[in-house]
PDB file of C-alpha atoms in Angstrom:
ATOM      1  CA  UNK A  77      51.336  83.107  35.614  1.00  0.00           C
ATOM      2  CA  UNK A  78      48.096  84.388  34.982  1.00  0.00           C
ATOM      3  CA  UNK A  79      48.972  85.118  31.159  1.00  0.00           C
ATOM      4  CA  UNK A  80      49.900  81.274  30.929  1.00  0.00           C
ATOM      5  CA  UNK A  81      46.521  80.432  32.420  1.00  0.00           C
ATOM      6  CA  UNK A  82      44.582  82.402  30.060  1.00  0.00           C
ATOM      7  CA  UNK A  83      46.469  80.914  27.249  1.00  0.00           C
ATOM      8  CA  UNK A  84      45.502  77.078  28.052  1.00  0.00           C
ATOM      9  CA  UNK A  85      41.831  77.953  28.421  1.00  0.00           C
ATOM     10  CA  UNK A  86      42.018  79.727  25.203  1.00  0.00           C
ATOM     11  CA  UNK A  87      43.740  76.439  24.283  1.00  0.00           C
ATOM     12  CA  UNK A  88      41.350  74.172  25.263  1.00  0.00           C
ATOM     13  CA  UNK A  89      38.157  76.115  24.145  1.00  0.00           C
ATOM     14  CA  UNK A  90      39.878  76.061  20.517  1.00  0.00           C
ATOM     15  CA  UNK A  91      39.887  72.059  20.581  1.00  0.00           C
ATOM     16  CA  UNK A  92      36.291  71.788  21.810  1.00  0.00           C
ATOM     17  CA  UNK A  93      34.856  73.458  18.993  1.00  0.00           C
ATOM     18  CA  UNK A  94      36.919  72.009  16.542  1.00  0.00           C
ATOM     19  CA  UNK A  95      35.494  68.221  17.867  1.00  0.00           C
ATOM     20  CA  UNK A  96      31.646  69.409  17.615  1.00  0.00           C
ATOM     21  CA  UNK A  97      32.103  70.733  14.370  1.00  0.00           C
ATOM     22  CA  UNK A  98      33.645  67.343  13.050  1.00  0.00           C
ATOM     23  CA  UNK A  99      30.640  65.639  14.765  1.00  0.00           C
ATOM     24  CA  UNK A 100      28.251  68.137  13.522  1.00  0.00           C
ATOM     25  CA  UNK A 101      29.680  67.116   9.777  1.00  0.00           C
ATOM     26  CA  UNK A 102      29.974  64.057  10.474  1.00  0.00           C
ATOM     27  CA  UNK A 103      26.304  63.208  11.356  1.00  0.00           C
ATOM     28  CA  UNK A 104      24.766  65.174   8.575  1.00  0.00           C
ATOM     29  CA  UNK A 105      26.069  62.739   5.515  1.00  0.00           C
ATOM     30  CA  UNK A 106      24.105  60.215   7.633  1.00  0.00           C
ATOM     31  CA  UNK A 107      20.776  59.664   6.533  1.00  0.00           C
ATOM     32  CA  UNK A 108      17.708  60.073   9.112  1.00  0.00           C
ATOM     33  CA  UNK A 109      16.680  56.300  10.377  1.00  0.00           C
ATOM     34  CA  UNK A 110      20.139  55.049   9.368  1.00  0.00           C
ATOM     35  CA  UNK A 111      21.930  53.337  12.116  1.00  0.00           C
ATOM     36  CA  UNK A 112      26.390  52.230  11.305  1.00  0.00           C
ATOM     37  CA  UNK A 113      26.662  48.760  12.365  1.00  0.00           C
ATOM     38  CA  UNK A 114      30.124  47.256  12.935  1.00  0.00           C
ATOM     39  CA  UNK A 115      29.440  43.181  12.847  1.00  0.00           C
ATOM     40  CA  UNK A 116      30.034  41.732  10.132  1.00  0.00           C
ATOM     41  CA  UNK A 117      27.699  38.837   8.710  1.00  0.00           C
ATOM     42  CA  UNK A 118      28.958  35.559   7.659  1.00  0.00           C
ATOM     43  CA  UNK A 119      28.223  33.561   4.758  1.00  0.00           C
ATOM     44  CA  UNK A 120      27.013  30.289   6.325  1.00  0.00           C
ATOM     45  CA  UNK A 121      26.734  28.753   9.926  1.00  0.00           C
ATOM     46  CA  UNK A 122      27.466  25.348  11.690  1.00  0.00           C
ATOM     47  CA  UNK A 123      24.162  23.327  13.059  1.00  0.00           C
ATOM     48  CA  UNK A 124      24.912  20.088  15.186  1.00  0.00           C
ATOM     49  CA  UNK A 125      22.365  17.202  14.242  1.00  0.00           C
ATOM     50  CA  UNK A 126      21.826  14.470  16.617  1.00  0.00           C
ATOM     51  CA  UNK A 127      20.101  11.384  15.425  1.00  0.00           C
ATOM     52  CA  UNK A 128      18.872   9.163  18.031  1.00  0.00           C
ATOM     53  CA  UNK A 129      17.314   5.874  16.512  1.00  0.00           C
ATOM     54  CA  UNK A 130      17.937   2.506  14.270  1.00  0.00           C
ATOM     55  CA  UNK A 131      17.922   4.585  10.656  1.00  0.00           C
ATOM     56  CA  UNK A 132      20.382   6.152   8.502  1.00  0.00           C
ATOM     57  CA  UNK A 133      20.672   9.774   8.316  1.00  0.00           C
ATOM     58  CA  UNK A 134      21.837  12.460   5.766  1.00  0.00           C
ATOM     59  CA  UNK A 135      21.535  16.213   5.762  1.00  0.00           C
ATOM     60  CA  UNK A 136      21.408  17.633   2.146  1.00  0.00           C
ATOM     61  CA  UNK A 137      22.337  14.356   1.048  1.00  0.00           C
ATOM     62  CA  UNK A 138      25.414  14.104   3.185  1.00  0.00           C
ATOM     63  CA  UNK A 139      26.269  11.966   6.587  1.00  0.00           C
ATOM     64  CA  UNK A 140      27.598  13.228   9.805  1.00  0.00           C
ATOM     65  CA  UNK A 141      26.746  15.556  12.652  1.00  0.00           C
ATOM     66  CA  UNK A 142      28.321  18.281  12.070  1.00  0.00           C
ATOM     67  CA  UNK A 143      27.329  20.341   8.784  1.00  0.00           C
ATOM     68  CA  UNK A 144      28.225  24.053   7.321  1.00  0.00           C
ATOM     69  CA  UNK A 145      25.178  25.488   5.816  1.00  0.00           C
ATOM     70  CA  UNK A 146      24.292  28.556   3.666  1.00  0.00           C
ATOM     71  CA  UNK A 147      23.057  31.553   5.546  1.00  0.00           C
ATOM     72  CA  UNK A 148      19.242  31.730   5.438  1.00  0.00           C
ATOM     73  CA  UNK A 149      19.417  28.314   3.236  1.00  0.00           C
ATOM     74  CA  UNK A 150      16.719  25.026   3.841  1.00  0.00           C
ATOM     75  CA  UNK A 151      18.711  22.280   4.419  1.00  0.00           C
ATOM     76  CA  UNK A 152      16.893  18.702   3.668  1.00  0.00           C
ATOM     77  CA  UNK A 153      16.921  16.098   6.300  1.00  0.00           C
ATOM     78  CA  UNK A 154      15.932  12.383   4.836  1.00  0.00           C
ATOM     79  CA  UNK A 155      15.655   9.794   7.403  1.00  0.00           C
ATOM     80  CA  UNK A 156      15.299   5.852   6.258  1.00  0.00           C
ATOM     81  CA  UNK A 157      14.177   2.909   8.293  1.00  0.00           C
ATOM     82  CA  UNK A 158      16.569  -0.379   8.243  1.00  0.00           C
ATOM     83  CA  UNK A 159      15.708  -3.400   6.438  1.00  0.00           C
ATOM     84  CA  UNK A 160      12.719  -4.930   8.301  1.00  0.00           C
ATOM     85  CA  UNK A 161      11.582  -1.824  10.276  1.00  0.00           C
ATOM     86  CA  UNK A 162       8.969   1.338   9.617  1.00  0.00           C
ATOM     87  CA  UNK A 163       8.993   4.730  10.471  1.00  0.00           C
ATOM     88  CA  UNK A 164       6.240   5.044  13.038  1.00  0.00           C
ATOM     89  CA  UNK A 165       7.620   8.669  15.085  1.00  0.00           C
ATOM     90  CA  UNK A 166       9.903  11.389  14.532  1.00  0.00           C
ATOM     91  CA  UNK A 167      10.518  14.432  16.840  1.00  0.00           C
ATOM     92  CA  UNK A 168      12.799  17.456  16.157  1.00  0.00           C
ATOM     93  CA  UNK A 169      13.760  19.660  19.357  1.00  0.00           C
ATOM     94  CA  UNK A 170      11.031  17.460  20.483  1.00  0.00           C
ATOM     95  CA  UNK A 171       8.527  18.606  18.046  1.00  0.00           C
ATOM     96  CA  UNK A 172       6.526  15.700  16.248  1.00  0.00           C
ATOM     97  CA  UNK A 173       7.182  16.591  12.693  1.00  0.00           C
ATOM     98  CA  UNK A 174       6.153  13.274  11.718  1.00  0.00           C
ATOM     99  CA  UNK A 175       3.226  14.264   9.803  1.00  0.00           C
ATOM    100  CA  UNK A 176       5.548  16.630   7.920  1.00  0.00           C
ATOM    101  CA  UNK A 177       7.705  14.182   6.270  1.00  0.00           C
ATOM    102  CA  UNK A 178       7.515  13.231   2.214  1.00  0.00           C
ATOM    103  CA  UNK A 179       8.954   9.690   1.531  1.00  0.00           C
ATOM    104  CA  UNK A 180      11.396  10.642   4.193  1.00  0.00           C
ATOM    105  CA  UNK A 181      12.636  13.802   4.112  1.00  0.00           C
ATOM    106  CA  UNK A 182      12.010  17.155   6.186  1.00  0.00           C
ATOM    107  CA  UNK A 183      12.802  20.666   5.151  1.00  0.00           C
ATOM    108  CA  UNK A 184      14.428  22.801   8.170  1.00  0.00           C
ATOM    109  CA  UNK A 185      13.492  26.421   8.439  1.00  0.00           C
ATOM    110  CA  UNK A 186      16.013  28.881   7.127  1.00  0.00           C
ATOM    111  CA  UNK A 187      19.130  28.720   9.254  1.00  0.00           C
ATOM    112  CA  UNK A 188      19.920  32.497  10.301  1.00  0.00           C
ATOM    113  CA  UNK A 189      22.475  31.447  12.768  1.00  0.00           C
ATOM    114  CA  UNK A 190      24.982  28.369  14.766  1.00  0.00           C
ATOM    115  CA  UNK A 191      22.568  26.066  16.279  1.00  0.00           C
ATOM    116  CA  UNK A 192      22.014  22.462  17.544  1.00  0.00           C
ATOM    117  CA  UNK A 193      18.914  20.007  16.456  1.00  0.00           C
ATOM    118  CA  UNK A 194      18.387  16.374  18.315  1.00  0.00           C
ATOM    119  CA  UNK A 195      16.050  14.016  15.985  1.00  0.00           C
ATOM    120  CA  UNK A 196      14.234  11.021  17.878  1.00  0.00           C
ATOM    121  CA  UNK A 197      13.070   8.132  15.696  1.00  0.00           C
ATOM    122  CA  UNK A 198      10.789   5.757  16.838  1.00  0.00           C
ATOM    123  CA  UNK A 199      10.765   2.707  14.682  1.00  0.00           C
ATOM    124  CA  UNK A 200       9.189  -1.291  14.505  1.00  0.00           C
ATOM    125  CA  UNK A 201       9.747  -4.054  12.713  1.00  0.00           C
ATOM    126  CA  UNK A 202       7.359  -4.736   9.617  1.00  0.00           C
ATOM    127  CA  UNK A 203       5.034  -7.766   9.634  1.00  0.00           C
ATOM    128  CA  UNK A 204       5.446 -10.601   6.899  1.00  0.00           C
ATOM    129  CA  UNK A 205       3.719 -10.693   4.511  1.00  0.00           C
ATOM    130  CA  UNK A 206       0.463 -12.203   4.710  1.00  0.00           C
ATOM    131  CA  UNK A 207      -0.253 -12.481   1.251  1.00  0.00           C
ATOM    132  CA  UNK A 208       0.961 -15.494   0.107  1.00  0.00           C
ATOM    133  CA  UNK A 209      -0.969 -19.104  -0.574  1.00  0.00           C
ATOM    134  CA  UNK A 210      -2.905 -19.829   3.025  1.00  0.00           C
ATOM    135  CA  UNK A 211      -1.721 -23.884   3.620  1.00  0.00           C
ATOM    136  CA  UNK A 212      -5.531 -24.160   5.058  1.00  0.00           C
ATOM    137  CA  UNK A 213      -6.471 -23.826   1.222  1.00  0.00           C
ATOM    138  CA  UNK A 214      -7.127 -26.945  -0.244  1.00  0.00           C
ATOM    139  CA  UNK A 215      -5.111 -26.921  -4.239  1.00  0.00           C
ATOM    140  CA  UNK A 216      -7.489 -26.928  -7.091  1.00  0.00           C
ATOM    141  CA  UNK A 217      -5.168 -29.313  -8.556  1.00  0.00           C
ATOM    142  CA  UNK A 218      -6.183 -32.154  -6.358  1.00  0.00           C
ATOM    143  CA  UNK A 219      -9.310 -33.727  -7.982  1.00  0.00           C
ATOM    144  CA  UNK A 220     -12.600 -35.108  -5.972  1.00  0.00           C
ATOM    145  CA  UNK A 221     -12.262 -39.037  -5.124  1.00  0.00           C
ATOM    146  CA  UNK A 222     -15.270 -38.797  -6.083  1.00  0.00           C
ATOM    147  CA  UNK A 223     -15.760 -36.703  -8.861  1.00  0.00           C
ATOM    148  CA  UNK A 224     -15.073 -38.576 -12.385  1.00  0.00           C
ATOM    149  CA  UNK A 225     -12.339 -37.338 -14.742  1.00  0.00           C
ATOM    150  CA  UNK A 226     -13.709 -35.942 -17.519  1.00  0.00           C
ATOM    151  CA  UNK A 227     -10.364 -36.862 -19.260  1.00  0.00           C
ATOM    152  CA  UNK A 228     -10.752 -40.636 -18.675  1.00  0.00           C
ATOM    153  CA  UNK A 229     -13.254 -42.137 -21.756  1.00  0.00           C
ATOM    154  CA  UNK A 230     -14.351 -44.973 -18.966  1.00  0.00           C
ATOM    155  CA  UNK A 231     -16.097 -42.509 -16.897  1.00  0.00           C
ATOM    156  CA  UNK A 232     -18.882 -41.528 -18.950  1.00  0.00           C
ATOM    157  CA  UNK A 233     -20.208 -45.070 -19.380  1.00  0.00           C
ATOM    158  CA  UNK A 234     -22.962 -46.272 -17.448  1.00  0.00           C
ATOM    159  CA  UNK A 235     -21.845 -48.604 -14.678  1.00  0.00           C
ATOM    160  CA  UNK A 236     -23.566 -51.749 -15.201  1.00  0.00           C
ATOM    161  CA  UNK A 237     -23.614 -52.918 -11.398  1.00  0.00           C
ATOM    162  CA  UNK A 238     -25.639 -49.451 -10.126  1.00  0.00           C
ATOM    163  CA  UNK A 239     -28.241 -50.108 -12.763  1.00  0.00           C
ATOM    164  CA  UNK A 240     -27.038 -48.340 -15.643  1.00  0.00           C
ATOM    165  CA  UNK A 241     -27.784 -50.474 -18.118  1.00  0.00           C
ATOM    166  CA  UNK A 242     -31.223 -49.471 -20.418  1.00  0.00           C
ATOM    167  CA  UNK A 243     -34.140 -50.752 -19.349  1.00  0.00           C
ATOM    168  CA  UNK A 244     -37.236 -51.972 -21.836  1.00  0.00           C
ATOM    169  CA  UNK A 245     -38.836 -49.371 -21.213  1.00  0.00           C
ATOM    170  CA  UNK A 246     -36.137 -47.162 -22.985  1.00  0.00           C
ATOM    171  CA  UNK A 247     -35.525 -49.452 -25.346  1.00  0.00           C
ATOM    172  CA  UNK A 248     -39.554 -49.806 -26.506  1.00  0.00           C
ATOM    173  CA  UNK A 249     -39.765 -45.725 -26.142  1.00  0.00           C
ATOM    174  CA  UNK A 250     -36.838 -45.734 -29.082  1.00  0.00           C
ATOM    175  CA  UNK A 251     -38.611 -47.661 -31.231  1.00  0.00           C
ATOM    176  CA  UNK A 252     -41.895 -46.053 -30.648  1.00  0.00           C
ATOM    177  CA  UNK A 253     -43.654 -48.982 -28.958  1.00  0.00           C
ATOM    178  CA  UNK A 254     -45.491 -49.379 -25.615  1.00  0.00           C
ATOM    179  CA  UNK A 255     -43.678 -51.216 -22.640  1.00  0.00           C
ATOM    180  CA  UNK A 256     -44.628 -55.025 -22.448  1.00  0.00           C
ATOM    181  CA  UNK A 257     -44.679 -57.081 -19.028  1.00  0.00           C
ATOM    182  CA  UNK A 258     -43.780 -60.381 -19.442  1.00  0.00           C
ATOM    183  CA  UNK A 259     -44.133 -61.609 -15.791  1.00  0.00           C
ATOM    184  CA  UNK A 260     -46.565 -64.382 -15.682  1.00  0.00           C
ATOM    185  CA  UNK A 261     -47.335 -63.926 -12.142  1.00  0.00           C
ATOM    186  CA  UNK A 262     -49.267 -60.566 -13.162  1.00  0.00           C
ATOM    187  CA  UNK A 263     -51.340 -62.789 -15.738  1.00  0.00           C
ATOM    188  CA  UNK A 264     -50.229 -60.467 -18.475  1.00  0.00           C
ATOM    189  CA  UNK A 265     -48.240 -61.742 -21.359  1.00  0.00           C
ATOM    190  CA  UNK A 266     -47.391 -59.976 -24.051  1.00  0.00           C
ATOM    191  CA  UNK A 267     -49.043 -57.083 -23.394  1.00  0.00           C
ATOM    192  CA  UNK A 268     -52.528 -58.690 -22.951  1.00  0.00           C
ATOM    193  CA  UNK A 269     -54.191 -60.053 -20.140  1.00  0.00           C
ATOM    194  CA  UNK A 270     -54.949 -63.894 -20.207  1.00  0.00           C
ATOM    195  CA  UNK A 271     -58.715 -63.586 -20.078  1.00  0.00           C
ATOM    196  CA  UNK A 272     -58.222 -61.310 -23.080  1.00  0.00           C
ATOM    197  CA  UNK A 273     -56.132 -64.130 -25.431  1.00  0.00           C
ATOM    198  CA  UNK A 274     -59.271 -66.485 -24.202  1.00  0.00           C
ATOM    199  CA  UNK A 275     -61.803 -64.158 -25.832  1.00  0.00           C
ATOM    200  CA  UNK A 276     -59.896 -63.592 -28.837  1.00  0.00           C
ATOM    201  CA  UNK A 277     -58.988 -67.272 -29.499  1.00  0.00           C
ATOM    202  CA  UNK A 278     -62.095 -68.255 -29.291  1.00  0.00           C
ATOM    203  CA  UNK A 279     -63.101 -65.449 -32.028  1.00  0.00           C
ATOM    204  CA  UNK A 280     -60.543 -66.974 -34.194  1.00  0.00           C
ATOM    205  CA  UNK A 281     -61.942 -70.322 -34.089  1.00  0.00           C
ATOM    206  CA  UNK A 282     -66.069 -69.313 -34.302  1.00  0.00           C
ATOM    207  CA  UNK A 283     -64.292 -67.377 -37.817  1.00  0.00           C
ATOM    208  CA  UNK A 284     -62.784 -70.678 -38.949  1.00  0.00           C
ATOM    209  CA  UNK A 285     -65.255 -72.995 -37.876  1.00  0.00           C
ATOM    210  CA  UNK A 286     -67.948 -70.787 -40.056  1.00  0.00           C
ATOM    211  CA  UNK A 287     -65.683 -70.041 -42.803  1.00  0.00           C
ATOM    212  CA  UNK A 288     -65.471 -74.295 -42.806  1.00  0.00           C
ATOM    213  CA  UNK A 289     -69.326 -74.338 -42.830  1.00  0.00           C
ATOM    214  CA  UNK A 290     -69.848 -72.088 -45.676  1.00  0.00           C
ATOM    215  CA  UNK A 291     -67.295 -74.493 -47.701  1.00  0.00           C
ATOM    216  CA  UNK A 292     -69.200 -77.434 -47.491  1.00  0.00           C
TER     217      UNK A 292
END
């Protein structure tokens, strides 16, 4: 009995050195720092994208919610307004990244693992436009009642009831002659006053009356 004894802790002691000198081998083609992990890394991972808001959605140019991405890629998100309606607010994981969009579209960090993103997009409707002819206006193709068409030939000429017509005085500055009042009431006829033609008539005749005398 005892001979059986010492033959199973013989045994036993046998087996226990041969496991620490596997270990003892095995640990020394492992370099110092190293660490033997199991997990395997995938290739790509699935993100969930919930869009909440009146636009149309695509991630990396594709529609849906539920996407397969590259590991460690940057997919694109491009959000666009409806017909009628701006982009005014947009929050990811409630995040305003509105500031951070170009013409529509948002870069997401690399993805390193599964994971779910909710988008909020605020949106309002786009005012008309303004721009166009203002009915207040009045059209420069409606002419002035009053103003004359330079088109019509009648419109330059003078109109004779409003005094248009040339006076004397224009007439005797053409020719290079004073102005002559005829109105008797003013005693001035012709130019000269009446007791003016007195003085000079009677001039004329002392001339002819002496001119007679010197005759005879």
């Amino acid at each position: 009995m005892k001979n059986i004894a010492v033959f199973l802790l013989c045994l036993s002691m046998l087996s226990a050195s041969a496991v620490i000198a596997y270990a003892e081998e095995h640990d020394a083609n492992i370099a110092p720092g190293e660490a033997t992990i199991g997990t395997e890394v995938p290739d790509s991972h699935e993100i969930i994208i919930t869009v909440k808001g009146n636009v149309d959605f695509t991630l990396n140019g594709e529609t849906g919610t539920e996407f397969e991405v590259e590991r460690l890629s940057e997919p694109v998100i491009e959000i666009k307004a409806k017909d009628g309606e701006k982009i005014t607010k947009v929050t990811l994981n409630g995040e305003d990244i509105t500031d951070q969009l170009v013409d529509g579209k948002y870069t997401l960090p690399p993805i390193y693992e599964d994971g779910e993103y909710e988008i909020v997009v605020e949106t309002e409707e786009v005012p008309a436009d303004s721009s166009g002819p203002d009915s207040s206006t009045p059209d420069s193709s409606e002419t002035d009642s009053s103003t004359p068409d330079s088109s019509d030939p009648d419109s330059s000429k003078p109109d004779s009831s409003s005094g248009g017509s040339p006076s004397k005085a224009d007439e005797s500055s053409k020719d290079g002659t004073s102005p002559v009042n005829d109105n008797p009431a003013t005693g001035v006829i012709g130019g000269l006053s009446i007791g003016s033609g007195l003085v000079l008539a009677a001039l004329v005749m002392a001339r002819r009356k002496g001119k007679d005398n010197e005759e005879e």
